[in-house]
mmCIF file of N, CA and C in Angstrom:
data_model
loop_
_atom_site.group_PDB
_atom_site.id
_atom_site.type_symbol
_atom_site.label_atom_id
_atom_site.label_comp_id
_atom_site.label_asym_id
_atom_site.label_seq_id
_atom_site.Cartn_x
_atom_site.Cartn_y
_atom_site.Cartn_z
ATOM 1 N N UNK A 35 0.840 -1.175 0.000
ATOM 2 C CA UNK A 35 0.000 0.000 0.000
ATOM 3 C C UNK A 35 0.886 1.239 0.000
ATOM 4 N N UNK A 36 0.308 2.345 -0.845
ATOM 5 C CA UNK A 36 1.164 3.285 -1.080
ATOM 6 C C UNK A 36 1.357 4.398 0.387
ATOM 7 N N UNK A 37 2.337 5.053 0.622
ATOM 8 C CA UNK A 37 1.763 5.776 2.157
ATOM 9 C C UNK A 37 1.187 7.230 1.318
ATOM 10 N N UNK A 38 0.252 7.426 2.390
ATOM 11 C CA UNK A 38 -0.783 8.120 2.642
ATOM 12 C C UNK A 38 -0.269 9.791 1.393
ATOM 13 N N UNK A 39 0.626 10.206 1.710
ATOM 14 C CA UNK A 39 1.397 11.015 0.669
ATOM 15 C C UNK A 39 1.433 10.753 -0.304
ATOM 16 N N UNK A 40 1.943 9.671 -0.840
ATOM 17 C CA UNK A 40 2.147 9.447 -2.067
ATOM 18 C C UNK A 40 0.800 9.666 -2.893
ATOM 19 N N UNK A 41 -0.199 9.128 -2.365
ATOM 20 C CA UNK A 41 -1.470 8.897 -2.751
ATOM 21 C C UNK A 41 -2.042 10.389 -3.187
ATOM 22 N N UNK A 42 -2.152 10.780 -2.165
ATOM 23 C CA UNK A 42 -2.743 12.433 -2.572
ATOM 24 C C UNK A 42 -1.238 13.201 -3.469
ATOM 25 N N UNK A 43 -0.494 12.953 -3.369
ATOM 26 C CA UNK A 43 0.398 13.893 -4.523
ATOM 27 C C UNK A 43 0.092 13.160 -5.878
ATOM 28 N N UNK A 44 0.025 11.508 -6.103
ATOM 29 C CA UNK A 44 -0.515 11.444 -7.232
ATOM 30 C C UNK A 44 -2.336 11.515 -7.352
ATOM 31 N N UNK A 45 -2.858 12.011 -6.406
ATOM 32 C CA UNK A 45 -4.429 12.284 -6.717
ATOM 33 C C UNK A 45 -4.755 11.045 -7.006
ATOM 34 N N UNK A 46 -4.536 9.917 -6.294
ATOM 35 C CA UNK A 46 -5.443 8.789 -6.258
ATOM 36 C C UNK A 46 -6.248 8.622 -5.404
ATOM 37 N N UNK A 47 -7.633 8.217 -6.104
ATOM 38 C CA UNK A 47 -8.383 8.303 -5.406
ATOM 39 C C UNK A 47 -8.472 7.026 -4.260
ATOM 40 N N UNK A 48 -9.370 6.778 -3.085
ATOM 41 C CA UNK A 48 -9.382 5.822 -2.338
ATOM 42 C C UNK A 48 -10.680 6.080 -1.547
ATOM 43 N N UNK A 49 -10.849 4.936 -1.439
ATOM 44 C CA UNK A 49 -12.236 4.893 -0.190
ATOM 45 C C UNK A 49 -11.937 5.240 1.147
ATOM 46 N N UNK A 50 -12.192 5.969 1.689
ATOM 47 C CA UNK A 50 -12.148 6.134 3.122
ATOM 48 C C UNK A 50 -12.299 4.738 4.163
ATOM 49 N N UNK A 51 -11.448 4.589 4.968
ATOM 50 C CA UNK A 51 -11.977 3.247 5.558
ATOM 51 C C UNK A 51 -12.676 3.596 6.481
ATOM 52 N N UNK A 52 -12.959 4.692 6.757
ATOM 53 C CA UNK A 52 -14.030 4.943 8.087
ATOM 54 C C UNK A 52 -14.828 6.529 7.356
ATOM 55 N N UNK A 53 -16.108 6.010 7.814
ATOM 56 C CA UNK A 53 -16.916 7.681 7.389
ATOM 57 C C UNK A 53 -16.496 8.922 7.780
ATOM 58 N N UNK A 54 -15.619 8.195 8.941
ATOM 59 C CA UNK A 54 -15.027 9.547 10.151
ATOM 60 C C UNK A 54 -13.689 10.112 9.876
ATOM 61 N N UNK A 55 -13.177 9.260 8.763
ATOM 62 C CA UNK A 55 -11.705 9.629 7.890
ATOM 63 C C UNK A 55 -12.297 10.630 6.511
ATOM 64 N N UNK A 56 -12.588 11.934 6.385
ATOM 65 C CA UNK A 56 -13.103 12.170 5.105
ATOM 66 C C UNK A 56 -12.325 12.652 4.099
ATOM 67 N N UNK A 57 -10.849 12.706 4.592
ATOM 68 C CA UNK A 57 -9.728 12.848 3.370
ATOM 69 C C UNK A 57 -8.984 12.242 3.894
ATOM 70 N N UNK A 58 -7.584 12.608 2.664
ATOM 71 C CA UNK A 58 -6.804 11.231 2.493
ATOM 72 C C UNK A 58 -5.814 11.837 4.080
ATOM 73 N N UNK A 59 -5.591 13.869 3.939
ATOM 74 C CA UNK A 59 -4.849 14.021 5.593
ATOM 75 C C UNK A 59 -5.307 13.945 6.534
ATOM 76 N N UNK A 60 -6.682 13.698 6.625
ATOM 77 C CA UNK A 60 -7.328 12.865 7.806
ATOM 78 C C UNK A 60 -6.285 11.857 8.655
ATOM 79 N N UNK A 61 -6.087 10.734 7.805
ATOM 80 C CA UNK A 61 -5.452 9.351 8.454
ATOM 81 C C UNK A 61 -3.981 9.712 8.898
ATOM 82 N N UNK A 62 -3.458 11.455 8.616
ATOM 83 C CA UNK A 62 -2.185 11.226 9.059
ATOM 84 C C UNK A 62 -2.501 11.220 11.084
ATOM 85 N N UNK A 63 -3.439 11.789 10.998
ATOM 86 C CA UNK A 63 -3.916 12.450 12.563
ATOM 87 C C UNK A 63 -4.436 11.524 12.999
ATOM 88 N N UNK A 64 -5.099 10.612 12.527
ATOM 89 C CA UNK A 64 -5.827 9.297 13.163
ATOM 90 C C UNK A 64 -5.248 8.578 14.504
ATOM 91 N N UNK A 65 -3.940 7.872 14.476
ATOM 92 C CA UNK A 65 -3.263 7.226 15.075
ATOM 93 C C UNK A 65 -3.080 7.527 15.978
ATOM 94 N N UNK A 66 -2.770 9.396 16.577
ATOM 95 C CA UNK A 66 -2.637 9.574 17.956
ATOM 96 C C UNK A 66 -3.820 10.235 18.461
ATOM 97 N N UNK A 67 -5.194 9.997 17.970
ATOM 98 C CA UNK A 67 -6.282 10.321 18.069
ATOM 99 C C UNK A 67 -7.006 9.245 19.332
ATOM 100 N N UNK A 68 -5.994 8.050 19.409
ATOM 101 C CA UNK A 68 -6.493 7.063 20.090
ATOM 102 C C UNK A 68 -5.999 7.254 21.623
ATOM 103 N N UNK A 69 -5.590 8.139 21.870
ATOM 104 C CA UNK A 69 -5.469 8.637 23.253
ATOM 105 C C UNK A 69 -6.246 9.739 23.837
ATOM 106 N N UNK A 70 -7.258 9.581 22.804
ATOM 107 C CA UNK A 70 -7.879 11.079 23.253
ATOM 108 C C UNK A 70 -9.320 10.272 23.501
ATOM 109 N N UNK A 71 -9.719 9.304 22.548
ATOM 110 C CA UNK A 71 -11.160 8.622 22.392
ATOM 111 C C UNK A 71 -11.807 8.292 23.985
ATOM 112 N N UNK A 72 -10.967 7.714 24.529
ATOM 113 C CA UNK A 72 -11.584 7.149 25.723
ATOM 114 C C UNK A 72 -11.629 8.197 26.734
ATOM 115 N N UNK A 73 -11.546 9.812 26.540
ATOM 116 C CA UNK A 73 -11.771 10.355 27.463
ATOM 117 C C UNK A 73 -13.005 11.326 27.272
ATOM 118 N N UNK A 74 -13.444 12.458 28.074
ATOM 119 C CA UNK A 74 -14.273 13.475 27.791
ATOM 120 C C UNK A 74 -14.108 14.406 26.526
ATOM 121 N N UNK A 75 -12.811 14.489 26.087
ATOM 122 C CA UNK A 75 -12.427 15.526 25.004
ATOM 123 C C UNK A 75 -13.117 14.807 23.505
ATOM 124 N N UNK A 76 -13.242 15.824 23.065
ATOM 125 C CA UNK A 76 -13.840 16.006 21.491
ATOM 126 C C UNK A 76 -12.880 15.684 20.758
ATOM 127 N N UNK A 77 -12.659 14.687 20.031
ATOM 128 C CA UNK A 77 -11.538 14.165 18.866
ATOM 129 C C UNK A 77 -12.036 15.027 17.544
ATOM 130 N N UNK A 78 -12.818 15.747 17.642
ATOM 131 C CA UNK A 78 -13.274 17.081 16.313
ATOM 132 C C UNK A 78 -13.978 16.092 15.527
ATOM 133 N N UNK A 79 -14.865 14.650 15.701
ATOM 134 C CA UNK A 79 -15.909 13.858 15.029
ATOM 135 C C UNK A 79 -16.797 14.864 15.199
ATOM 136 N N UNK A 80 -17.468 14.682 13.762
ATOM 137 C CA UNK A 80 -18.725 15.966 13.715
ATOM 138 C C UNK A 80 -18.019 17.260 13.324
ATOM 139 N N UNK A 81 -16.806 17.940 12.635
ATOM 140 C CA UNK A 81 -16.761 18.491 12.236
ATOM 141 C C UNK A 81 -15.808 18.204 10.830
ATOM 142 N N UNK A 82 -15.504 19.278 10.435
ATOM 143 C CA UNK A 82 -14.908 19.034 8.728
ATOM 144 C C UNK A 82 -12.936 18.493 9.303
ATOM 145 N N UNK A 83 -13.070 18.687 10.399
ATOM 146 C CA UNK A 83 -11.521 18.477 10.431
ATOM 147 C C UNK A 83 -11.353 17.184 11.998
ATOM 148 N N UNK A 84 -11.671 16.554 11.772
ATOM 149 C CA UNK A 84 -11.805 14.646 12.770
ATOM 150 C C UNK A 84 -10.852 15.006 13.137
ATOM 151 N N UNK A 85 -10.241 14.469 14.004
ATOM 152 C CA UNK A 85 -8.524 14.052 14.495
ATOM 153 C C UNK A 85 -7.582 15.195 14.570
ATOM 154 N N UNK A 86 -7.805 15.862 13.691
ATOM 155 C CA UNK A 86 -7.044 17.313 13.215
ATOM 156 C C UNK A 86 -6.882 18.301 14.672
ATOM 157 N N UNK A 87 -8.724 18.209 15.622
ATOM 158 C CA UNK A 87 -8.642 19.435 16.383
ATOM 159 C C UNK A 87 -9.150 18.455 17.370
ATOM 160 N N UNK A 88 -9.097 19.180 18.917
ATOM 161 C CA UNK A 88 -8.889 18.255 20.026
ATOM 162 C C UNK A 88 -9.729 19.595 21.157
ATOM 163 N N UNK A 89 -10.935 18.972 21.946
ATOM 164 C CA UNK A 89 -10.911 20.261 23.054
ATOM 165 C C UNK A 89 -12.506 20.113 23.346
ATOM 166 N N UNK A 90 -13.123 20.684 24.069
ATOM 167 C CA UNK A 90 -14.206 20.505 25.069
ATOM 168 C C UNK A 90 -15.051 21.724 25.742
ATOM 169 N N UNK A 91 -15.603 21.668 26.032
ATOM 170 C CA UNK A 91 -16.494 23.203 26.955
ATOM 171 C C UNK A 91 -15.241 23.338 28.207
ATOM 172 N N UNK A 92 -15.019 24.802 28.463
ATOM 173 C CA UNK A 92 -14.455 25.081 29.741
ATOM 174 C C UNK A 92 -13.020 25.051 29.329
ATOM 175 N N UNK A 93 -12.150 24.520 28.262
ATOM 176 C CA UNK A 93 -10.939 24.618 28.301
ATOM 177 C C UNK A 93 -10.495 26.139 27.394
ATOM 178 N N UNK A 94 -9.395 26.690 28.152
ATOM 179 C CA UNK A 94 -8.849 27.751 28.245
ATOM 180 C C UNK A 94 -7.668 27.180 26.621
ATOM 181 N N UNK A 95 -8.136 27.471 25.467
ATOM 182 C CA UNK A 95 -7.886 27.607 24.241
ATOM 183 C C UNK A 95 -6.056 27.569 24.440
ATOM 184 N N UNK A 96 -6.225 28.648 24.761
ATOM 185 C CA UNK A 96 -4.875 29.709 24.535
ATOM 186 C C UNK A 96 -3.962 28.938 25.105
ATOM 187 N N UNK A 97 -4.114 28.987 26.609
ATOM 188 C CA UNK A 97 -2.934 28.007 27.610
ATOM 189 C C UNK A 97 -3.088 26.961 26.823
ATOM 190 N N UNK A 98 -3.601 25.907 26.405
ATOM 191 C CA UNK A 98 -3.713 24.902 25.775
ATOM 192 C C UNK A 98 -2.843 24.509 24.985
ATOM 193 N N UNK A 99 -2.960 25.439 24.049
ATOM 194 C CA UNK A 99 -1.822 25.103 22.810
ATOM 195 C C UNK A 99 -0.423 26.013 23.278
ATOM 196 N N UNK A 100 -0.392 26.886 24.239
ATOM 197 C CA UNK A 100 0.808 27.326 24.924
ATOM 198 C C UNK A 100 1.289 25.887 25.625
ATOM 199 N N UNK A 101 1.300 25.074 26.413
ATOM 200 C CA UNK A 101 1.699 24.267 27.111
ATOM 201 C C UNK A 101 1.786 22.991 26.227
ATOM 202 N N UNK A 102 1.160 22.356 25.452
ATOM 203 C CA UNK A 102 1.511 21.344 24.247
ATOM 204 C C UNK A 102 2.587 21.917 23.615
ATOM 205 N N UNK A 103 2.448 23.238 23.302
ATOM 206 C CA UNK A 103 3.990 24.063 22.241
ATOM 207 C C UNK A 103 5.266 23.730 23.108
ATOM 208 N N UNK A 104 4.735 23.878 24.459
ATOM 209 C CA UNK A 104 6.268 23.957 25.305
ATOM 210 C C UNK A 104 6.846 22.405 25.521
ATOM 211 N N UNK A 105 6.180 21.596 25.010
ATOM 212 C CA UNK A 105 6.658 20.401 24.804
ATOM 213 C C UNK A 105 7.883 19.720 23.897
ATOM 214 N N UNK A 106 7.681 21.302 22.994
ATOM 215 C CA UNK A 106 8.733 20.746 21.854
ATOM 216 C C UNK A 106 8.741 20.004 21.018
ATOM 217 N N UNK A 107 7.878 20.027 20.409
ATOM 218 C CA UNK A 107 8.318 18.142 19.724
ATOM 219 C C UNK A 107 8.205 18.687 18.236
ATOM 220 N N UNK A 108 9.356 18.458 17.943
ATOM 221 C CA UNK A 108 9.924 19.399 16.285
ATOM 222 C C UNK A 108 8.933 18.722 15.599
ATOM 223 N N UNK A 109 8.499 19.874 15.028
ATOM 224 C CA UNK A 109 7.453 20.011 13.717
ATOM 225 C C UNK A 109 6.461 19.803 13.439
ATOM 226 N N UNK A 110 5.901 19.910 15.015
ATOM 227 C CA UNK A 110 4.785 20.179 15.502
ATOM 228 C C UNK A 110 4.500 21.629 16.022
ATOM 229 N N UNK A 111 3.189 22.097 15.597
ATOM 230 C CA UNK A 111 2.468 23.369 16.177
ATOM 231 C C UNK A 111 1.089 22.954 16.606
ATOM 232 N N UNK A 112 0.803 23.334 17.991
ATOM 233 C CA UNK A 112 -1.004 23.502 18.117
ATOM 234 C C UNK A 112 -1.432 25.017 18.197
ATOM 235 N N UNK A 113 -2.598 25.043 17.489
ATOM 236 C CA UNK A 113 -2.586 26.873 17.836
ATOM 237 C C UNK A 113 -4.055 26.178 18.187
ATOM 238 N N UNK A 114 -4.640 27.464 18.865
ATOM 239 C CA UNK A 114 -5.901 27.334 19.439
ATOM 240 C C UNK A 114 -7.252 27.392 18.596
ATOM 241 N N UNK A 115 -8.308 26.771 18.663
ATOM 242 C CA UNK A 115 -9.040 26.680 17.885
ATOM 243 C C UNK A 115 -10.587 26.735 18.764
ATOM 244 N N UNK A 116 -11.535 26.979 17.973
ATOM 245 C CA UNK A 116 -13.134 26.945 18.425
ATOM 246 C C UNK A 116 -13.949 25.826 17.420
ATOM 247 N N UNK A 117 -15.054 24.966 18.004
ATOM 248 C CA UNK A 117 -15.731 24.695 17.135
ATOM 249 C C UNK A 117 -16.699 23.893 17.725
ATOM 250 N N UNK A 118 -18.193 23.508 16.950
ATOM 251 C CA UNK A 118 -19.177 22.719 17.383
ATOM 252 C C UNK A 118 -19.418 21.430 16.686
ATOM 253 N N UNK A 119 -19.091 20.229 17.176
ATOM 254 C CA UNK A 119 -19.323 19.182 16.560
ATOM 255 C C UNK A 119 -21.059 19.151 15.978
ATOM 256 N N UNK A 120 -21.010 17.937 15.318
ATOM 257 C CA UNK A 120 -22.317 17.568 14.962
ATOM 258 C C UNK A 120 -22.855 16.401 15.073
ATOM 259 N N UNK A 121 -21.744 15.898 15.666
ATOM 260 C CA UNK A 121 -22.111 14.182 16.402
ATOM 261 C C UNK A 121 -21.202 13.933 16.949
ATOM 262 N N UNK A 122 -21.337 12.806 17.957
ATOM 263 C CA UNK A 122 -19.837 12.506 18.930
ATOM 264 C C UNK A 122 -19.843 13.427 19.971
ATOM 265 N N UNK A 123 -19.064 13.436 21.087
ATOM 266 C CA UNK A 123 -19.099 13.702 22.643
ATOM 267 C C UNK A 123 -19.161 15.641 22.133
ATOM 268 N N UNK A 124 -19.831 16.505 22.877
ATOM 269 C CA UNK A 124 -20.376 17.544 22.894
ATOM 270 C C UNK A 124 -21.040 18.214 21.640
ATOM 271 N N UNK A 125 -21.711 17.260 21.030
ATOM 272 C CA UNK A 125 -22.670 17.571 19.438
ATOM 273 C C UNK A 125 -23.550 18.753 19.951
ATOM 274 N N UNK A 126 -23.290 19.469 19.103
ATOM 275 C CA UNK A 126 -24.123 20.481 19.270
ATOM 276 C C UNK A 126 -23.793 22.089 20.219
ATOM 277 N N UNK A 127 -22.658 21.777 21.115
ATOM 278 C CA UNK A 127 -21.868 22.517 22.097
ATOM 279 C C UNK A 127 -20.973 22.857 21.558
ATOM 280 N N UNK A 128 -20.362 24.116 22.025
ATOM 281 C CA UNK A 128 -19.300 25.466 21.837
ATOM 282 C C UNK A 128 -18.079 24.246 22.370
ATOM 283 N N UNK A 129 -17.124 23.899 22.014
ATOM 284 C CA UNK A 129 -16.152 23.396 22.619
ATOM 285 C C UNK A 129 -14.925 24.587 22.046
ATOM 286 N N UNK A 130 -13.598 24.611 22.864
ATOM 287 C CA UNK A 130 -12.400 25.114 22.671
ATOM 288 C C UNK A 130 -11.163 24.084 22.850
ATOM 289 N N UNK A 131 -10.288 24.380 22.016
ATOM 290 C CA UNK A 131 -9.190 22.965 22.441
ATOM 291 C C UNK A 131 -8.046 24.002 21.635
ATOM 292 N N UNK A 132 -7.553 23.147 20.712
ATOM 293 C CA UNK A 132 -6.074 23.134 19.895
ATOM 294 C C UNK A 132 -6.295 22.740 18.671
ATOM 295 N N UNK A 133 -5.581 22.676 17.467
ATOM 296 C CA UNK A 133 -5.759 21.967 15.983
ATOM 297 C C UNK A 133 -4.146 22.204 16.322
ATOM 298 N N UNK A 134 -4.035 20.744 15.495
ATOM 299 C CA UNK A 134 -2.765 19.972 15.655
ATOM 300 C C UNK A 134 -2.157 20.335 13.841
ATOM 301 N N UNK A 135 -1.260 20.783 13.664
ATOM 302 C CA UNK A 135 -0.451 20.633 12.443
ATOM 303 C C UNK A 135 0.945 20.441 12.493
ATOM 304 N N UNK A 136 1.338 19.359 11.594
ATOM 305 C CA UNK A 136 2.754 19.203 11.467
ATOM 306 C C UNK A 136 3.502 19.557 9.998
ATOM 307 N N UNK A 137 4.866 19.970 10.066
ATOM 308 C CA UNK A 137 5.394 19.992 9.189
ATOM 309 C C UNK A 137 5.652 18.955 7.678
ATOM 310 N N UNK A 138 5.599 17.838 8.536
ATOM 311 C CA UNK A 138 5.905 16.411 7.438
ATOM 312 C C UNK A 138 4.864 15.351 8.384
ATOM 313 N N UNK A 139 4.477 14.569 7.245
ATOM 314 C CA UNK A 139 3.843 13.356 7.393
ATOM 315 C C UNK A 139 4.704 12.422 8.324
ATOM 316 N N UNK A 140 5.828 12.257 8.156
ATOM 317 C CA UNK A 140 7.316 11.618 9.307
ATOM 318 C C UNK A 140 6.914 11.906 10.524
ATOM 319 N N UNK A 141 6.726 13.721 10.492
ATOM 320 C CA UNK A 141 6.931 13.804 11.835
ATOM 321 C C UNK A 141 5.129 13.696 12.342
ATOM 322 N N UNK A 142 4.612 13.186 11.968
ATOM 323 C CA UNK A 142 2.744 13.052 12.654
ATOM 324 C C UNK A 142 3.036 11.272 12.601
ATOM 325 N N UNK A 143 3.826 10.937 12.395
ATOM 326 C CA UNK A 143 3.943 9.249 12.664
ATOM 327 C C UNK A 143 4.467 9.323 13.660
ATOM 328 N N UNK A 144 5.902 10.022 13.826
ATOM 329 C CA UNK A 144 6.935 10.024 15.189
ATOM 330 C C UNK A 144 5.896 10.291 16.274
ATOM 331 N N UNK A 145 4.966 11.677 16.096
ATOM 332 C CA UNK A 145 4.723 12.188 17.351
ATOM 333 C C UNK A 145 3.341 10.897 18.232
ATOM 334 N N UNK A 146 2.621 10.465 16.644
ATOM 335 C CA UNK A 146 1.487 9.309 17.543
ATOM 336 C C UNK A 146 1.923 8.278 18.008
ATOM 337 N N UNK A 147 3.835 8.365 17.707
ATOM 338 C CA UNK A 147 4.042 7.187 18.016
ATOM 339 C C UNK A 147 4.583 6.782 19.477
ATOM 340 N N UNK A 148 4.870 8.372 20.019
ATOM 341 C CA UNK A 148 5.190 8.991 21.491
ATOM 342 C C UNK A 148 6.742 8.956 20.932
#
């Protein structure tokens, strides 16, 4: 199987293996998405960006992605984000968290991989 890059630089198309994956940079975020599922926080299901953004009613945005940043972990950025799911844990509610972006596809494997 081709990795996940290759695929979208040659614009091949593919089925999503989950409804909740709706592009192909979806699945780079997937993997460390699984530390977030089993708790209260919003994995961003129910909005246009799944896995991508992370966060809940009551969390303080800002400190958020200040204290993940101070972690360091090269080529990674969280900046702070707003949004309302449309299904999945707070559907319908104002949540605040972080959106996760990395520089390279490498480094969103390294970081889910701890």
């Amino acid at each position: 199987m081709a990795p996940v890059d290759e695929l979208a630089r040659h614009r091949i198309d593919v089925d999503p293996p989950s409804p909740a994956i709706p592009k192909v940079a979806t699945a780079d975020h997937y993997p460390g998405s699984v530390m977030i599922e089993g708790t209260t926080l919003s994995e961003g299901r129910g909005t246009a960006l799944p896995f991508e953004i992370v966060g809940s009613p009551g969390i303080d945005p800002i400190e958020l992605a200040h204290r993940l940043n101070m972690q360091h972990q090269r080529g990674v950025l969280f900046r702070p984000t707003a949004f309302r799911p449309t299904t999945g844990k707070h559907a319908g509610i104002d949540c605040r968290g972080c959106k996760r972006t990395s520089s390279s596809r490498a480094c969103t494997i390294r970081c889910a991989r701890g």
